[in-house]
Amino acid sequence: SKGAVAFIFGANFHVTDSAGKVIASTIANRQNDQVAKIESPSKGNIRAGAFSRDGSLFAICTVDKGLYVYETENWKTVRSLDSEKRCNALAIDPSGDVLVTADKFGDAYWVGIFPDTAEKPHILLGHVSNLCAIDFSFNEPPYVLTCDRDEKLRVSRFPNAYNIQSFGLGHTEFITSVAPARFAIDNAVTASGDGTLRLWNMHTGELLQTVEMSKYLAKYYESGAAVCGENTYEDRTAANQRYGILRVRAVDAIESFVAVVERIPAVLVFPFRQGKLGEPQVIDIAQPPTDVGVLGDRLVVSYTPKASGELVAVLKYDGNQYVADDELTTALSLNVTTMETETVPKIASIFVWGNKMYLERPKGEEGDEHDEQ
């Protein structure tokens, strides 16, 4: 809502405004009179981050159990603490008072952010499988939406999450992302390693629609544009054609949902009309994505790292369809830098952590399921 985007890399992050200017950073040499200094987390690489709905707070979790919440007005740390277990995802509740974490042991923890809510963190709800995604619905009172590696969406009433409203059952692989929307307060869309988006009625758990990514993206494998192979993704899979969805998000400004898929250099935008996902616009991008963010009606896509070239791309809505936003892409490419390295890191496939049998871990890393990659 404040027009800010956070770019996370390793144990650091930059924050830019809607014009692509860095306004805050954990990197010392980027901090000056115009760039606010953010206290860098001291607990390893950042696993996930989330803004509050009004944009006044930003929270991160790290691989070494660190939790940090910042006020975005001055980027001062509001709260920092250690989580009970390693977190995969987190979300700030609609009131902005509570941080809820989703961890690798299937528990979601309630964490008060401010002194008047800063009671001891406690378990809000539990799954019997690794939690992969979490968010809050837009209805009142809200639901807390949690997704796990055992293909389930759980819809729980908040804050009394022991009251389960429904389960969404139907995915055949781990769920990677969940997207509620202001324009569809009764619904949520989930994304999965099974290559589908699924539309749910949150109140009843009814599966309303299933969208197969292969229908729109098989051409990228046929043409050779999809990036796969042992030198690009750290897995040992023999399957060439996969459509593991990395992220789905609501684009409230145009009442649509956007999705990006591992290995495939494309962005899909699905209009939401008459309670259904319509035929998508499929937009080619320069490289396979790692994530997509929403900035009003713009889409900010981060790329898999290469030795040279852009790290991000921006798409803008021209009133009819999405086109390249060359101006903002150029600004971000000039301003958003990560770090110098002698070798470009390989990207771990989502199927490495999503596969329950751990048959696809890189060789030599077939250890305990709670070891960090």
XYZ file of C-alpha atoms in Angstrom:
373
model
C 0.000 0.000 0.000
C 3.008 2.286 0.458
C 4.503 1.314 -2.884
C 7.549 -0.510 -1.520
C 9.230 -3.681 -2.750
C 11.696 -5.786 -0.750
C 14.455 -7.654 -2.608
C 15.955 -10.419 -0.449
C 19.326 -12.012 -1.162
C 21.206 -14.177 1.306
C 21.212 -12.510 4.724
C 20.448 -9.035 3.337
C 17.710 -7.074 1.620
C 17.063 -3.794 -0.165
C 13.766 -1.904 -0.150
C 12.825 0.250 -3.142
C 10.027 2.703 -3.771
C 7.634 2.584 -6.713
C 10.142 4.499 -8.880
C 12.882 1.900 -8.349
C 14.950 3.974 -5.922
C 16.536 2.161 -2.970
C 15.116 3.739 0.191
C 16.478 1.329 2.796
C 19.090 -1.422 2.905
C 21.017 -3.737 5.201
C 24.127 -3.284 3.033
C 26.474 -0.757 4.632
C 27.853 0.752 1.425
C 24.324 1.468 0.193
C 23.397 3.443 3.313
C 23.569 7.244 3.122
C 21.423 10.291 3.815
C 18.823 9.097 1.315
C 18.997 5.371 2.105
C 17.885 4.304 5.572
C 20.073 1.889 7.486
C 18.404 -1.403 8.407
C 19.882 -3.557 11.112
C 21.038 -6.705 9.375
C 19.742 -9.975 10.810
C 22.452 -11.975 12.576
C 20.821 -15.382 12.257
C 21.827 -16.584 8.794
C 20.155 -16.248 5.416
C 16.640 -14.900 5.131
C 14.051 -17.584 4.443
C 10.942 -15.434 3.866
C 9.577 -11.918 4.277
C 6.166 -10.262 4.445
C 4.711 -6.756 4.670
C 1.692 -5.909 6.782
C -1.389 -4.972 4.787
C -1.026 -1.248 5.455
C 2.690 -1.395 4.628
C 3.750 -0.086 8.047
C 5.595 -3.261 9.061
C 7.943 -5.730 7.393
C 8.854 -9.091 8.934
C 11.477 -11.687 8.034
C 12.491 -15.131 9.251
C 15.943 -16.660 8.840
C 17.290 -20.184 8.469
C 18.802 -20.022 11.971
C 15.435 -19.343 13.663
C 15.687 -15.557 13.741
C 12.510 -13.440 13.597
C 12.692 -9.695 12.945
C 9.958 -7.088 12.566
C 10.710 -3.590 11.256
C 8.693 -0.364 11.133
C 8.823 0.866 7.545
C 8.518 4.543 8.478
C 12.061 4.584 9.876
C 13.184 0.936 9.394
C 13.893 0.496 13.080
C 13.577 -2.971 14.586
C 10.290 -3.313 16.466
C 10.914 -6.832 17.689
C 13.535 -9.522 17.289
C 13.530 -12.970 18.828
C 14.325 -16.597 18.144
C 11.575 -18.862 16.896
C 11.025 -22.260 18.460
C 11.693 -24.011 15.144
C 12.874 -23.091 11.658
C 10.233 -21.161 9.769
C 9.333 -21.548 6.112
C 6.842 -18.687 5.859
C 5.220 -15.942 7.884
C 2.394 -13.423 7.740
C 1.256 -10.391 9.730
C -2.387 -10.438 10.753
C -4.766 -7.786 9.307
C -4.650 -5.705 12.508
C -0.856 -5.465 12.320
C -0.472 -6.628 15.927
C 0.414 -10.288 15.482
C 3.041 -12.159 13.486
C 2.191 -15.768 12.634
C 4.988 -18.094 11.579
C 4.758 -21.417 9.736
C 7.527 -23.873 10.537
C 9.093 -27.068 9.235
C 7.484 -29.212 11.922
C 3.929 -28.250 10.961
C 3.213 -25.663 13.660
C 2.039 -22.077 13.261
C 3.098 -19.805 16.135
C 1.392 -16.646 17.425
C 3.960 -13.891 18.089
C 2.929 -10.513 19.478
C 4.670 -7.607 17.747
C 4.220 -4.660 20.124
C 4.674 -4.448 23.921
C 0.943 -4.666 24.644
C 0.688 -7.841 22.545
C 4.143 -9.218 23.240
C 3.086 -12.148 25.406
C 5.106 -15.308 25.090
C 4.842 -16.856 21.615
C 2.592 -19.896 21.546
C 1.263 -22.451 19.089
C -1.736 -21.165 17.170
C -2.444 -24.333 15.194
C -0.718 -27.469 13.990
C -0.462 -29.697 10.936
C 1.155 -33.123 10.796
C 3.384 -32.076 7.896
C 5.875 -29.379 6.950
C 4.121 -26.012 6.524
C 4.907 -24.314 3.210
C 2.715 -21.187 3.037
C 0.531 -18.965 5.208
C -1.718 -15.933 4.723
C -4.874 -14.243 6.014
C -8.208 -13.894 4.249
C -9.974 -10.579 3.690
C -13.304 -11.492 5.249
C -14.208 -10.317 8.752
C -13.248 -11.856 11.096
C -10.382 -13.265 9.033
C -9.363 -16.823 8.420
C -5.744 -17.893 8.709
C -4.827 -20.010 5.678
C -2.088 -22.616 6.086
C -0.735 -25.022 3.454
C 1.475 -28.058 3.882
C 3.625 -30.578 2.085
C 0.858 -33.167 2.341
C -1.260 -31.344 -0.257
C -3.674 -29.719 2.220
C -5.100 -26.241 2.613
C -6.441 -25.609 6.113
C -8.822 -22.702 6.738
C -8.987 -21.758 10.430
C -10.808 -19.003 12.246
C -8.561 -16.324 13.710
C -7.570 -15.795 16.457
C -9.232 -18.961 17.786
C -7.617 -21.191 15.199
C -8.645 -24.393 16.957
C -11.943 -23.687 15.190
C -11.334 -25.187 11.763
C -13.623 -23.766 9.102
C -12.679 -26.145 6.277
C -9.997 -28.151 4.512
C -9.142 -27.831 0.836
C -8.279 -31.319 -0.450
C -7.392 -32.160 -4.035
C -3.753 -31.298 -4.784
C -1.514 -34.268 -5.508
C 1.797 -32.599 -4.563
C 3.012 -30.115 -1.952
C 1.363 -26.681 -1.911
C 3.780 -23.810 -2.472
C 1.604 -20.702 -2.191
C -1.859 -19.422 -1.264
C -3.512 -16.210 -2.451
C -6.613 -14.647 -0.900
C -8.027 -11.537 -2.599
C -9.975 -8.411 -1.689
C -12.094 -8.825 -4.812
C -12.986 -12.451 -3.977
C -13.339 -12.576 -0.195
C -15.010 -16.004 -0.231
C -12.245 -17.617 -2.253
C -8.573 -18.513 -2.188
C -6.258 -19.785 -4.922
C -3.521 -22.298 -4.148
C -0.454 -23.263 -6.197
C 1.333 -26.601 -6.094
C 4.139 -28.789 -7.306
C 1.472 -30.780 -9.142
C 1.369 -28.019 -11.766
C -2.115 -26.765 -10.946
C -3.801 -23.693 -9.591
C -6.911 -24.523 -7.598
C -9.761 -22.194 -6.665
C -11.529 -22.874 -3.371
C -14.586 -21.763 -1.472
C -12.926 -21.079 1.878
C -16.122 -21.393 3.890
C -16.954 -24.902 2.711
C -13.651 -26.239 1.354
C -15.296 -26.925 -2.007
C -12.932 -27.146 -4.964
C -14.405 -24.805 -7.564
C -11.833 -24.968 -10.370
C -8.567 -26.625 -11.354
C -6.217 -25.024 -13.887
C -3.442 -27.123 -15.453
C -0.288 -25.132 -16.200
C 0.778 -27.614 -18.875
C -2.078 -26.424 -21.055
C -0.386 -23.045 -21.424
C 3.283 -23.830 -20.822
C 4.066 -27.106 -22.637
C 5.236 -25.055 -25.628
C 8.209 -23.795 -23.605
C 9.501 -27.346 -23.213
C 8.764 -28.162 -26.845
C 10.733 -25.131 -28.034
C 13.607 -25.668 -25.607
C 12.945 -22.354 -23.833
C 12.288 -24.052 -20.488
C 15.496 -24.313 -18.492
C 16.195 -27.732 -17.020
C 19.124 -30.018 -16.468
C 21.752 -30.869 -13.913
C 23.641 -27.626 -14.425
C 20.711 -25.369 -13.621
C 18.725 -26.895 -10.784
C 20.026 -28.872 -7.833
C 17.942 -32.006 -8.095
C 18.303 -35.481 -9.499
C 15.022 -35.831 -11.271
C 14.693 -37.679 -14.553
C 11.441 -35.863 -15.325
C 11.960 -33.194 -17.948
C 8.546 -31.607 -18.073
C 7.417 -30.234 -14.744
C 5.239 -27.293 -13.870
C 5.992 -26.647 -10.217
C 4.349 -23.306 -9.411
C 6.570 -21.030 -7.358
C 4.036 -18.356 -6.439
C 0.483 -17.174 -6.945
C -0.604 -13.685 -5.870
C -3.734 -11.600 -6.187
C -3.536 -8.423 -8.279
C -6.315 -6.425 -6.651
C -5.955 -3.433 -8.965
C -7.184 -5.438 -11.974
C -9.000 -8.271 -10.163
C -6.674 -10.977 -11.393
C -4.216 -13.585 -10.142
C -0.597 -13.861 -11.279
C 1.504 -17.028 -11.210
C 5.083 -17.993 -12.047
C 6.413 -21.509 -12.648
C 9.829 -22.993 -11.973
C 12.142 -23.259 -15.008
C 9.761 -21.530 -17.423
C 10.475 -17.951 -18.626
C 6.889 -16.722 -18.495
C 4.360 -14.945 -16.296
C 0.685 -15.934 -16.354
C -2.081 -13.462 -15.455
C -5.544 -14.952 -14.903
C -8.530 -12.577 -14.859
C -11.115 -13.411 -12.203
C -14.556 -13.127 -13.762
C -17.921 -14.458 -12.579
C -16.312 -16.464 -9.818
C -13.804 -18.280 -12.060
C -10.252 -17.964 -13.348
C -10.404 -16.957 -17.002
C -8.006 -17.653 -19.851
C -4.622 -16.175 -18.946
C -2.353 -13.745 -20.653
C 1.000 -15.527 -20.953
C 3.899 -13.062 -21.050
C 7.384 -14.098 -22.123
C 10.231 -12.936 -19.889
C 13.986 -13.087 -20.386
C 14.814 -15.777 -17.802
C 13.095 -18.286 -15.523
C 11.674 -16.539 -12.439
C 12.305 -17.044 -8.748
C 9.317 -14.995 -7.523
C 6.775 -12.356 -8.476
C 5.550 -9.374 -6.472
C 2.646 -7.002 -6.985
C 3.045 -3.212 -6.919
C -0.381 -1.748 -7.639
C -1.130 -2.989 -11.161
C 2.559 -3.671 -11.866
C 4.279 -7.034 -11.589
C 7.869 -7.246 -10.359
C 9.583 -10.498 -11.351
C 12.897 -11.677 -9.931
C 15.117 -13.876 -12.085
C 17.350 -16.845 -11.453
C 20.913 -15.540 -11.066
C 23.308 -15.468 -14.004
C 26.856 -14.227 -14.420
C 25.524 -11.079 -16.071
C 22.233 -9.482 -16.996
C 19.202 -8.194 -15.165
C 18.041 -9.567 -11.834
C 14.499 -8.220 -12.140
C 11.912 -7.248 -14.706
C 8.731 -5.186 -14.389
C 5.479 -5.543 -16.307
C 2.854 -2.784 -16.388
C -0.832 -2.916 -17.244
C -1.749 -0.737 -20.216
C -5.487 -0.962 -19.641
C -5.873 -4.084 -21.732
C -2.860 -6.331 -21.164
C 0.564 -6.495 -19.565
C 3.592 -5.078 -21.388
C 7.199 -4.489 -20.410
C 7.845 -1.503 -18.145
C 11.286 -0.637 -19.489
C 11.648 2.513 -17.386
C 11.136 0.827 -14.015
C 13.078 -2.262 -15.088
C 16.060 -0.069 -15.967
C 15.827 1.835 -12.683
C 15.726 -1.354 -10.635
C 18.542 -2.932 -12.646
C 20.746 0.068 -11.916
C 19.851 0.353 -8.256
C 19.250 -3.196 -7.041
C 22.519 -5.072 -6.764
C 23.282 -8.101 -4.623
C 26.873 -9.191 -4.074
C 30.005 -10.097 -5.950
C 30.771 -13.789 -6.193
C 33.196 -15.964 -8.108
C 30.534 -18.533 -8.961
C 26.843 -18.146 -9.660
C 24.874 -20.165 -7.112
C 22.692 -22.977 -8.354
C 18.984 -22.834 -7.667
C 17.514 -25.623 -5.555
C 14.403 -26.987 -7.208
C 11.224 -26.774 -5.163
C 10.965 -30.515 -5.707
C 14.062 -30.977 -3.546
C 12.276 -29.825 -0.394
C 8.794 -30.709 -1.588
C 9.400 -34.385 -2.305
C 8.458 -36.309 0.811
C 10.697 -39.251 0.019
C 13.794 -37.041 -0.424
C 14.739 -38.929 -3.572
C 15.623 -35.733 -5.381
C 18.092 -34.131 -3.031
C 21.487 -33.391 -4.584
C 23.873 -36.273 -4.126
C 25.493 -36.176 -0.733
C 22.624 -34.204 0.802
C 20.147 -37.008 1.457
C 20.301 -36.429 5.230
C 17.720 -35.587 7.838
C 14.594 -33.939 6.537
C 15.078 -30.927 8.761
C 18.594 -30.158 7.538
C 18.749 -26.817 5.791
C 19.686 -26.824 2.115
